[in-house]
Amino acid sequence: METIRPLYKECSSLYNKSQPHLHKCRELAFAAHEKVTSEAEYSFYGQYGGTPAVAYNVFRISGSEPSRPIRPDLYVHDHAEFTAVFDSFVGSLSGGTKDWSEKEIHQATAAVYTAVMSFASCYDLWQRTSRKTPGTFFEILVAGLLKKMLPSATFSKHISLSALVQDSGAKDSDNSISDNNDAEDLGANVSTDLVIGSPDRTGGVVVPLKITTRERIVQPFAHQRILDSAFGEGVYHSLLLCISETQLDDRTQSVKQVCVPGTVKLFQKYLAPIVGLYYCDVPQRYDSDDIKNIMPVRSFGDFFTDIEERLEAQKTNGN
Amino acid sequence: METIRPLYKECSSLYNKSQPHLHKCRELAFAAHEKVTSEAEYSFYGQYGGTPAVAYNVFRISGSEPSRPIRPDLYVHDHAEFTAVFDSFVGSLSGGTKDWSEKEIHQATAAVYTAVMSFASCYDLWQRTSRKTPGTFFEILVAGLLKKMLPSATFSKHISLSALVQDSGAKDSDNSISDNNDAEDLGANVSTDLVIGSPDRTGGVVVPLKITTRERIVQPFAHQRILDSAFGEGVYHSLLLCISETQLDDRTQSVKQVCVPGTVKLFQKYLAPIVGLYYCDVPQRYDSDDIKNIMPVRSFGDFFTDIEERLEAQKTNGN
């Protein structure tokens, strides 16, 4: 971890200063991949008992719990192959993404999944106490990818929703978009993750990023509701990006997909609708008609094509 | 804990079967109080550095972390005095509460605070792993008190909000009020805590109970929003009951009050308004004009007078 930790700090520091950081994320992803694939055993753990069943691997070292579950059909284990896939994916972000082939979409999913899972597995095996770090790397990496893809868009790291309650003019002021440094409120999740907009108008696309959602699933819907109440419906749209909803089950040596379909339907209908739910490892329970009838559920790679279309549509609508 | 654990199980079992359980809660509160006051040292820990400063005690035994912080001006340490205060409080619930004196209001706060903190401190000192049990006891105890106070009201343990998404007629069906046994969704917080209504109409008072709120502060506001969306505004009202927002700070031997005023204002204004926030140990930051201008913040004892008035008002309004 003597290599990984300082690289992560550099990434995080560049990101916080809004400086280009994708090159450093790439270096970190490659270092994490090399470390975990060369120093840990990678082998079958168990199945998720769905239809069809899904096999999961884990990384293991002696003297530690295994890493989180990893899908071998999405994770690129060979180091040379991973670096090639990652660089090819990053290269393909520049030429427009909305006409991507199925192969390019799958490549995007595999590149992000492998980068994030390599980094997260290093922390699972060698620094289990830093539980929030993998989620932050996921956010930083995706921000870097989107900045490369959308060079003329504006990026805000957070919309400080708390600023909305400072009454004077919050409703139509861009001052509400800023980093959330409200020390008084550090305990609460009232800032969004990434927000993508354009310099000449209010509103945009909110991109909450969560490796897994768990009980935090309420946040993107509650934030969308607050944005709808404060700015009017249709000004902001949320696209939720996740990696997976898996969990090891020690007792049965199997893998669970922790899903809450009733909750998702409830929030989508009665809290506020989000416009898409994206996963690298799409949970089977969400990849079904009752959910997809009320909200698009798609692979992570599809996000890159959808976001380009959505931003163009917003431009056309003048909002 | 050989006395406490089985008594807790009896309480919980009676409550789950909707059988009278207040007598058993009383027995448990007295047993927990006797155990912790006789077996643990009760002494000053540190101050919350507010205006004015507030002194906090803790319970200590050798070989364990101290208990959570306890306000000696609210906690009744003498066993005979506590049992007298508790029984006097329970007795006073029967005669109507809306004309309670200040003394009766304080007595109610002290009785609930002492009962819950005694039980929670037992778990802090002797069974720290059962982190959710004190919160459940708090819910069970308050349900017992309210059933005694309001014998003709109907009580639902939970409104299963997920049932609302079963489309056919959910909007005007009482079937939406039931225990939440949706195994599929056990991971998510989409059932309310107590709901008090009357047999002849839809709607009522929702009473979320949380020893401390922390990041769960979003839940009562999100639930209120969902109820407003599904049933219309004004059909359900939420009154949030808490014990305190305190936390020991080892490093400085002081006590923090963990508050998120900006978040509370944001949720109250843009998610959905709740009609009252009640604490035994009211945090100073919430007991201030900027919060009280948008939402009543009152002592726990005031809840018993307010709830009677609110239910009467609902009756008069026919809703």
XYZ file of C-alpha atoms in Angstrom:
638
model
C 0.000 0.000 0.000
C 3.117 2.224 0.077
C 2.531 2.866 -3.630
C -1.263 2.992 -3.601
C -1.900 5.385 -0.732
C 0.297 8.265 -1.986
C -1.109 7.907 -5.515
C -4.615 8.075 -4.120
C -3.720 11.223 -2.191
C -2.364 12.836 -5.355
C -5.578 11.977 -7.253
C -7.730 13.306 -4.495
C -5.705 16.493 -4.125
C -5.788 17.276 -7.873
C -9.536 16.589 -7.933
C -10.199 18.872 -4.984
C -8.236 21.634 -6.714
C -10.268 21.016 -9.917
C -7.084 20.229 -11.821
C -6.769 17.532 -14.507
C -6.488 14.225 -12.702
C -7.445 11.440 -15.115
C -3.808 10.611 -15.880
C -3.228 10.113 -12.153
C -6.381 7.957 -11.766
C -5.083 5.807 -14.627
C -1.706 5.424 -12.926
C -3.436 4.502 -9.659
C -5.825 2.014 -11.290
C -2.903 0.308 -13.041
C -0.847 0.177 -9.823
C -3.783 -1.243 -7.830
C -4.500 -3.809 -10.544
C -0.880 -4.890 -10.693
C -0.641 -5.201 -6.916
C -3.812 -7.183 -6.358
C -3.414 -9.488 -9.372
C 0.222 -10.268 -8.575
C 0.063 -10.512 -4.765
C -3.369 -12.082 -4.133
C -4.899 -15.350 -5.243
C -7.907 -14.854 -7.541
C -10.360 -17.750 -7.464
C -13.973 -18.892 -7.322
C -15.886 -18.036 -4.131
C -19.490 -18.980 -4.779
C -22.596 -18.349 -6.796
C -25.490 -15.978 -6.694
C -28.418 -18.382 -6.970
C -30.394 -16.442 -9.546
C -31.769 -17.369 -12.950
C -29.264 -17.880 -14.395
C -26.830 -18.431 -11.514
C -23.881 -16.026 -11.507
C -20.358 -17.094 -10.503
C -18.247 -14.776 -8.359
C -14.525 -14.817 -7.605
C -12.634 -13.138 -4.755
C -9.058 -12.074 -4.097
C -7.461 -13.783 -1.108
C -4.277 -13.455 0.921
C -3.458 -15.360 4.065
C -4.392 -13.650 7.301
C -7.217 -11.526 5.917
C -10.870 -11.834 5.047
C -11.391 -12.241 1.294
C -12.060 -9.217 -0.901
C -15.561 -8.265 -1.991
C -17.099 -10.541 -4.682
C -15.961 -9.972 -8.262
C -17.568 -11.102 -11.508
C -14.905 -12.778 -13.629
C -16.822 -12.030 -16.848
C -16.539 -8.276 -16.160
C -13.165 -8.104 -14.400
C -10.119 -8.113 -16.689
C -7.495 -10.049 -14.749
C -4.590 -10.023 -17.188
C -2.591 -6.867 -16.609
C -1.596 -6.143 -20.207
C -5.161 -6.748 -21.347
C -6.585 -4.428 -18.663
C -4.254 -1.561 -19.565
C -5.173 -1.992 -23.245
C -8.929 -2.087 -22.498
C -8.688 0.940 -20.229
C -6.713 3.028 -22.708
C -8.945 2.020 -25.593
C -12.009 3.003 -23.533
C -10.541 6.367 -22.557
C -9.578 7.004 -26.184
C -13.117 6.264 -27.335
C -14.553 8.954 -25.019
C -13.268 11.726 -27.268
C -15.071 10.958 -30.487
C -18.669 11.131 -29.278
C -20.248 8.228 -27.449
C -23.846 8.130 -28.543
C -23.166 5.832 -31.487
C -21.020 3.398 -29.527
C -21.234 -0.258 -30.544
C -22.175 -2.983 -28.062
C -18.487 -3.814 -27.871
C -17.552 -0.281 -26.888
C -20.311 -0.239 -24.270
C -19.071 -3.503 -22.773
C -15.482 -2.221 -22.871
C -16.524 0.855 -20.869
C -18.256 -1.301 -18.243
C -15.274 -3.653 -17.962
C -12.733 -0.818 -17.730
C -14.551 1.007 -14.919
C -15.422 -2.236 -13.085
C -11.846 -3.510 -13.217
C -10.326 -0.182 -12.129
C -12.712 0.298 -9.193
C -12.689 -3.330 -8.048
C -8.878 -3.505 -8.166
C -8.592 -0.423 -5.984
C -11.383 -1.545 -3.630
C -9.883 -5.043 -3.292
C -6.516 -3.556 -2.270
C -8.326 -1.745 0.547
C -10.345 -4.881 1.420
C -7.171 -6.929 1.775
C -4.591 -4.486 3.080
C -6.423 -1.575 4.693
C -9.892 -2.685 5.645
C -10.404 0.209 8.066
C -10.568 2.874 5.312
C -14.081 1.981 4.327
C -15.017 5.126 2.462
C -11.910 5.453 0.288
C -13.019 3.112 -2.547
C -16.242 5.083 -2.967
C -14.317 8.338 -3.214
C -11.972 6.877 -5.829
C -15.021 5.782 -7.840
C -16.318 9.363 -7.797
C -12.949 10.875 -8.714
C -12.377 8.414 -11.564
C -15.807 8.943 -13.132
C -15.422 12.722 -12.828
C -12.127 12.482 -14.726
C -13.689 10.343 -17.451
C -16.638 12.701 -17.880
C -14.427 15.787 -18.040
C -12.470 14.169 -20.840
C -15.666 13.213 -22.628
C -17.388 16.601 -22.188
C -14.675 19.270 -22.377
C -17.108 22.172 -22.755
C -19.492 21.194 -19.939
C -19.245 22.734 -16.494
C -18.655 20.422 -13.577
C -19.566 21.092 -9.997
C -18.433 18.609 -7.447
C -21.468 19.241 -5.319
C -24.632 21.245 -5.200
C -24.750 22.389 -1.625
C -28.435 21.896 -1.036
C -28.141 23.567 2.348
C -27.396 26.820 0.557
C -30.962 26.687 -0.715
C -32.305 27.445 2.727
C -30.485 30.759 2.875
C -33.620 32.452 1.706
C -32.573 35.423 -0.394
C -32.695 34.517 -4.040
C -31.512 30.959 -3.634
C -34.124 29.835 -6.092
C -32.540 31.406 -9.114
C -29.000 31.973 -8.016
C -26.013 30.029 -9.215
C -24.446 30.639 -5.844
C -26.257 27.570 -4.699
C -23.788 25.540 -6.736
C -20.583 25.291 -4.793
C -18.534 22.955 -2.695
C -20.202 21.991 0.521
C -17.898 23.301 3.195
C -20.557 23.860 5.805
C -18.633 22.539 8.769
C -21.697 22.815 10.951
C -23.460 20.245 8.815
C -20.679 17.808 8.079
C -22.684 14.978 9.576
C -25.396 15.044 6.945
C -25.623 14.011 3.354
C -27.085 17.060 1.784
C -24.700 17.653 -1.010
C -25.069 15.874 -4.296
C -22.140 14.175 -6.004
C -21.200 15.333 -9.537
C -23.309 17.903 -11.332
C -22.852 18.456 -15.074
C -24.232 21.600 -16.658
C -23.363 24.242 -19.172
C -22.080 27.734 -18.498
C -25.097 29.546 -19.922
C -28.026 28.092 -18.035
C -29.303 26.812 -14.679
C -29.903 23.142 -14.151
C -28.172 20.052 -15.410
C -27.544 16.424 -14.765
C -26.877 15.175 -11.244
C -24.746 12.048 -11.034
C -24.811 10.352 -7.629
C -22.108 7.676 -7.423
C -22.295 4.761 -5.029
C -20.309 1.517 -5.199
C -23.372 -0.072 -3.563
C -26.477 1.742 -2.372
C -27.651 -0.130 0.769
C -29.656 2.110 3.113
C -28.278 5.157 1.250
C -30.668 4.405 -1.623
C -32.983 7.136 -0.270
C -30.429 9.900 -0.899
C -30.584 10.374 -4.679
C -34.402 10.354 -4.613
C -34.586 12.779 -1.677
C -32.038 15.072 -3.354
C -34.019 14.973 -6.599
C -37.167 15.887 -4.672
C -35.416 18.844 -3.031
C -34.089 20.033 -6.410
C -37.586 19.715 -7.926
C -39.085 21.679 -5.020
C -36.442 24.381 -5.103
C -35.847 24.859 -8.845
C -38.965 23.374 -10.433
C -39.368 19.959 -12.029
C -37.265 19.212 -15.074
C -34.400 21.596 -14.262
C -32.174 18.907 -12.771
C -32.190 15.213 -13.678
C -30.475 12.462 -11.694
C -28.670 9.442 -13.129
C -27.531 7.064 -10.398
C -24.263 5.203 -11.045
C -23.398 2.083 -9.071
C -20.976 -0.818 -9.308
C -23.001 -3.693 -7.799
C -25.214 -4.765 -4.886
C -23.331 -7.909 -3.903
C -22.365 -9.275 -0.522
C -20.476 -12.408 0.513
C -22.418 -14.887 2.614
C -19.796 -16.675 4.738
C -22.168 -19.241 6.105
C -23.287 -20.647 2.771
C -20.204 -19.656 0.706
C -22.503 -17.909 -1.708
C -23.074 -14.357 -2.901
C -26.179 -12.277 -2.284
C -27.484 -9.450 -4.425
C -28.979 -7.093 -1.839
C -31.947 -5.490 -3.573
C -34.943 -3.465 -2.418
C -37.288 -3.360 -5.420
C -40.331 -2.238 -3.402
C -38.355 0.639 -1.954
C -37.037 1.719 -5.330
C -40.544 1.700 -6.805
C -41.894 3.626 -3.822
C -39.227 6.322 -4.014
C -39.516 6.597 -7.796
C -43.266 7.086 -7.592
C -43.801 9.088 -4.394
C -40.525 10.824 -3.577
C -39.161 11.955 -6.959
C -38.305 10.168 -10.183
C -34.711 9.705 -11.258
C -34.087 9.193 -14.958
C -31.782 6.188 -14.889
C -30.102 3.561 -12.741
C -26.770 2.188 -14.017
C -24.685 -0.730 -12.761
C -21.504 -2.469 -13.884
C -22.895 -5.688 -12.375
C -26.642 -5.161 -12.901
C -28.583 -6.954 -10.106
C -31.019 -9.457 -11.584
C -33.867 -8.224 -9.414
C -33.577 -4.728 -10.896
C -33.137 -6.014 -14.445
C -36.812 -7.008 -14.586
C -39.953 -5.550 -16.101
C -41.634 -4.293 -12.923
C -38.665 -2.004 -12.265
C -37.796 -1.180 -15.859
C -41.387 -0.090 -16.520
C -40.907 2.828 -14.170
C -37.192 3.591 -14.556
C -34.467 2.692 -17.069
C -32.011 0.169 -15.588
C -28.941 -0.211 -17.777
C -25.312 -1.217 -17.846
C -22.612 1.220 -16.820
C -21.348 1.534 -20.388
C -24.799 2.680 -21.520
C -24.458 5.670 -19.203
C -21.859 7.210 -21.512
C -24.194 7.071 -24.496
C -27.233 8.203 -22.487
C -25.516 11.183 -20.900
C -24.478 12.586 -24.275
C -28.048 12.328 -25.561
C -29.481 13.844 -22.414
C -27.167 16.854 -22.455
C -27.973 17.464 -26.125
C -31.702 17.273 -25.353
C -31.295 19.788 -22.533
C -29.464 22.097 -24.918
C -32.285 21.850 -27.468
C -34.940 22.499 -24.840
C -33.028 25.554 -23.697
C -32.897 24.071 -20.250
C -27.853 -9.090 31.949
C -29.428 -12.439 32.881
C -32.424 -10.465 34.210
C -32.515 -7.718 31.589
C -32.353 -9.763 28.380
C -35.314 -12.095 29.139
C -37.444 -9.168 30.324
C -36.656 -7.318 27.104
C -37.662 -10.382 25.093
C -40.979 -10.568 26.950
C -41.673 -6.873 26.256
C -40.813 -7.234 22.637
C -42.890 -10.381 22.229
C -45.995 -8.837 23.842
C -45.574 -5.718 21.707
C -45.272 -7.725 18.504
C -48.458 -9.598 19.410
C -50.195 -6.234 20.110
C -50.860 -7.290 23.696
C -50.662 -4.954 26.726
C -46.993 -4.542 27.547
C -46.573 -1.369 29.610
C -46.434 -3.308 32.890
C -43.550 -5.331 31.468
C -41.740 -2.204 30.201
C -42.056 -0.776 33.704
C -40.601 -3.928 35.224
C -37.728 -3.827 32.715
C -37.019 -0.118 33.255
C -36.908 -0.644 37.019
C -34.628 -3.687 36.682
C -32.258 -1.857 34.320
C -32.203 1.187 36.605
C -31.475 -0.929 39.651
C -28.693 -2.813 37.879
C -26.889 0.172 36.428
C -27.216 2.416 39.488
C -26.060 -0.313 41.874
C -23.329 -1.950 39.776
C -21.774 0.987 37.916
C -20.116 4.171 39.089
C -22.053 7.296 38.100
C -19.875 10.400 37.848
C -18.993 13.529 35.896
C -17.484 12.983 32.442
C -17.255 16.416 30.843
C -19.113 19.410 29.549
C -20.824 20.422 26.375
C -19.262 23.825 25.755
C -22.449 25.659 24.872
C -24.075 28.778 26.279
C -24.662 27.886 29.024
C -22.273 24.920 29.339
C -24.017 21.627 30.132
C -22.519 19.006 32.471
C -22.764 15.330 31.576
C -22.179 12.211 33.668
C -21.490 8.642 32.537
C -21.791 5.191 34.057
C -18.491 3.320 34.322
C -17.347 -0.191 35.186
C -13.798 -1.478 34.951
C -12.912 -3.167 31.687
C -15.433 -1.360 29.507
C -15.833 1.916 27.686
C -18.059 4.331 29.607
C -21.780 4.535 28.865
C -23.246 7.234 26.649
C -23.395 10.739 28.233
C -26.222 11.389 30.685
C -27.602 14.700 31.951
C -27.767 14.528 35.749
C -30.509 17.181 35.857
C -32.820 14.916 33.816
C -31.714 11.473 35.020
C -33.226 10.355 38.334
C -30.448 8.325 39.979
C -32.092 7.380 43.273
C -34.020 4.165 42.737
C -36.974 4.858 45.038
C -37.321 8.339 43.567
C -37.252 7.015 39.985
C -39.951 4.415 40.627
C -42.125 7.106 42.265
C -41.587 9.557 39.369
C -42.282 6.885 36.785
C -45.482 5.679 38.454
C -46.714 9.216 39.041
C -46.083 10.017 35.365
C -47.893 6.899 34.147
C -50.781 7.684 36.494
C -51.058 11.200 35.093
C -51.493 9.893 31.520
C -55.053 8.774 32.260
C -56.686 12.042 33.217
C -56.020 14.032 30.047
C -52.661 15.630 29.406
C -53.356 18.883 27.636
C -53.642 20.889 30.864
C -50.491 19.443 32.431
C -48.477 21.772 34.660
C -44.790 22.495 34.000
C -44.007 20.076 36.782
C -45.962 17.269 35.120
C -44.252 18.014 31.803
C -40.815 17.840 33.411
C -41.795 14.660 35.239
C -42.726 13.034 31.916
C -39.380 14.010 30.372
C -37.421 12.741 33.374
C -39.340 9.445 33.556
C -38.807 8.577 29.883
C -35.191 9.812 29.877
C -34.293 7.807 32.984
C -35.999 4.632 31.767
C -34.406 4.726 28.299
C -30.949 5.818 29.471
C -30.867 3.123 32.191
C -31.670 0.431 29.662
C -29.279 1.859 27.037
C -26.463 2.180 29.579
C -26.839 -1.489 30.546
C -26.302 -2.367 26.891
C -23.408 0.131 26.595
C -21.614 -1.459 29.545
C -22.521 -5.136 29.367
C -23.613 -5.900 25.809
C -22.182 -3.301 23.493
C -22.697 -5.425 20.383
C -26.525 -5.177 20.482
C -26.553 -1.700 19.080
C -30.157 -1.524 17.942
C -31.829 -2.893 21.083
C -32.013 0.392 23.050
C -33.785 2.082 20.141
C -36.331 -0.703 19.963
C -36.995 -0.481 23.706
C -37.571 3.259 23.292
C -40.205 2.556 20.643
C -41.909 -0.178 22.663
C -42.001 1.921 25.830
C -43.488 5.000 24.133
C -46.085 2.827 22.364
C -47.134 1.428 25.748
C -47.414 4.907 27.247
C -49.472 6.209 24.334
C -51.841 3.243 24.396
C -52.503 3.912 28.052
C -53.045 7.596 27.363
C -55.267 7.095 24.282
C -57.332 3.963 24.876
C -59.768 4.610 22.038
C -57.174 5.430 19.363
C -55.983 2.851 16.871
C -52.291 2.041 16.782
C -50.390 0.657 13.858
C -46.832 -0.313 14.443
C -45.901 0.609 10.922
C -47.351 1.984 7.754
C -45.789 -0.203 5.137
C -45.071 2.450 2.579
C -44.045 -0.196 0.082
C -47.648 -1.367 -0.053
C -48.457 1.965 -1.673
C -46.689 0.918 -4.831
C -49.035 -1.994 -5.372
C -51.083 0.111 -7.724
C -54.697 -0.991 -7.368
C -56.480 1.312 -5.006
C -53.588 1.777 -2.630
C -54.437 5.425 -2.406
C -57.653 4.957 -0.514
C -57.227 1.547 0.979
C -56.552 0.854 4.624
C -54.686 -2.222 3.532
C -51.701 0.004 3.201
C -51.549 0.087 6.977
C -50.003 -3.108 8.198
C -46.823 -4.543 9.579
C -43.980 -4.468 7.154
C -43.150 -8.101 6.544
C -41.805 -7.654 3.062
C -38.816 -9.956 3.397
C -37.558 -8.847 0.031
C -37.175 -5.309 1.312
C -35.845 -5.880 4.793
C -32.757 -3.846 3.984
C -34.612 -0.586 3.563
C -36.242 1.852 5.890
C -39.589 2.287 4.286
C -41.869 1.625 7.155
C -42.768 4.329 9.599
C -42.621 3.782 13.341
C -45.843 4.284 15.364
C -48.982 5.550 13.667
C -51.902 6.794 15.766
C -55.308 7.138 14.172
C -58.946 6.519 14.839
C -61.073 3.614 13.607
C -63.404 5.724 11.465
C -61.074 7.650 9.183
C -57.894 7.543 7.100
C -54.838 9.412 8.227
C -53.375 10.145 11.598
C -50.242 11.033 13.449
C -46.933 9.387 12.564
C -44.462 9.148 15.431
C -40.904 8.313 14.344
C -38.769 7.425 17.373
C -34.985 7.728 17.366
C -32.692 7.825 20.396
C -30.450 10.023 18.211
C -31.013 10.902 14.573
C -27.524 11.088 12.984
C -27.624 10.389 9.231
C -31.121 8.896 9.670
C -32.525 12.419 10.008
C -33.660 12.219 6.376
C -36.105 9.360 7.075
C -39.007 11.126 8.820
C -38.991 13.912 6.238
C -38.818 11.500 3.288
C -41.621 9.390 4.790
C -43.758 12.497 5.300
C -43.160 13.461 1.660
C -44.234 10.005 0.491
C -47.370 10.135 2.656
C -48.193 13.618 1.304
C -47.714 12.401 -2.273
C -49.734 9.242 -1.791
C -52.602 10.416 0.453
C -52.585 14.189 -0.041
C -51.151 16.838 2.259
C -52.627 17.117 5.744
C -53.802 13.506 6.018
C -50.782 12.358 8.025
C -48.662 14.516 10.332
C -45.270 13.534 11.745
C -43.991 14.281 15.244
C -40.364 13.185 15.669
C -39.398 11.945 19.142
C -35.744 11.760 20.171
C -33.735 11.414 23.361
C -30.617 13.488 22.590
C -27.879 14.197 20.025
C -24.882 13.755 22.299
C -21.580 12.002 21.766
C -18.547 11.533 24.017
C -15.323 13.071 22.776
C -12.532 10.910 24.268
C -9.760 13.165 23.165
C -10.966 16.276 24.958
C -13.062 14.560 27.676
C -16.007 16.650 26.592
C -19.441 16.029 25.111
C -20.600 17.074 21.656
C -24.145 17.788 20.568
C -24.160 16.543 16.970
C -26.552 18.854 15.136
C -27.298 19.569 11.480
C -29.414 22.734 11.508
C -28.928 23.497 7.799
C -30.066 20.008 6.900
C -33.121 20.183 9.115
C -34.134 23.508 7.585
C -33.569 22.170 4.080
C -35.670 19.055 4.639
C -38.419 20.996 6.404
C -38.680 23.449 3.534
C -38.030 21.355 0.414
C -38.724 17.732 1.312
C -41.818 17.862 3.537
C -42.648 19.633 6.785
C -42.978 17.712 10.032
C -45.091 19.305 12.743
C -42.803 18.944 15.728
C -39.398 17.842 16.986
C -39.207 16.646 20.599
C -36.170 15.823 22.747
C -35.619 14.823 26.348
C -32.226 16.574 26.171
C -33.014 19.364 23.678
C -29.823 20.244 21.722
C -28.995 23.924 22.125
C -28.481 24.411 18.400
C -32.067 23.317 17.693
C -33.497 25.309 20.590
C -32.889 28.555 18.690
C -35.024 30.972 16.702
C -33.835 30.082 13.188
C -35.049 26.506 13.691
C -38.064 27.254 15.852
C -39.360 29.738 13.276
C -39.923 26.881 10.848
C -40.715 23.977 13.179
C -41.701 23.613 16.852
C -38.823 22.213 18.936
C -39.992 21.213 22.390
C -39.249 19.002 25.366
C -40.321 15.373 25.414
C -42.962 16.043 28.080
C -44.611 18.633 25.814
C -45.264 15.884 23.292
C -47.911 14.369 25.547
C -49.846 17.646 25.706
C -49.380 18.386 21.999
C -50.495 14.963 20.797
C -53.796 15.205 22.656
C -54.501 18.608 21.108
C -53.519 17.421 17.659
C -55.741 14.350 17.744
C -58.668 16.459 18.922
C -58.068 18.934 16.096
C -58.019 16.086 13.574
C -61.312 14.840 14.968
C -62.889 18.290 14.614
C -61.624 18.652 11.059
C -63.082 15.280 10.192
C -59.680 14.182 9.019
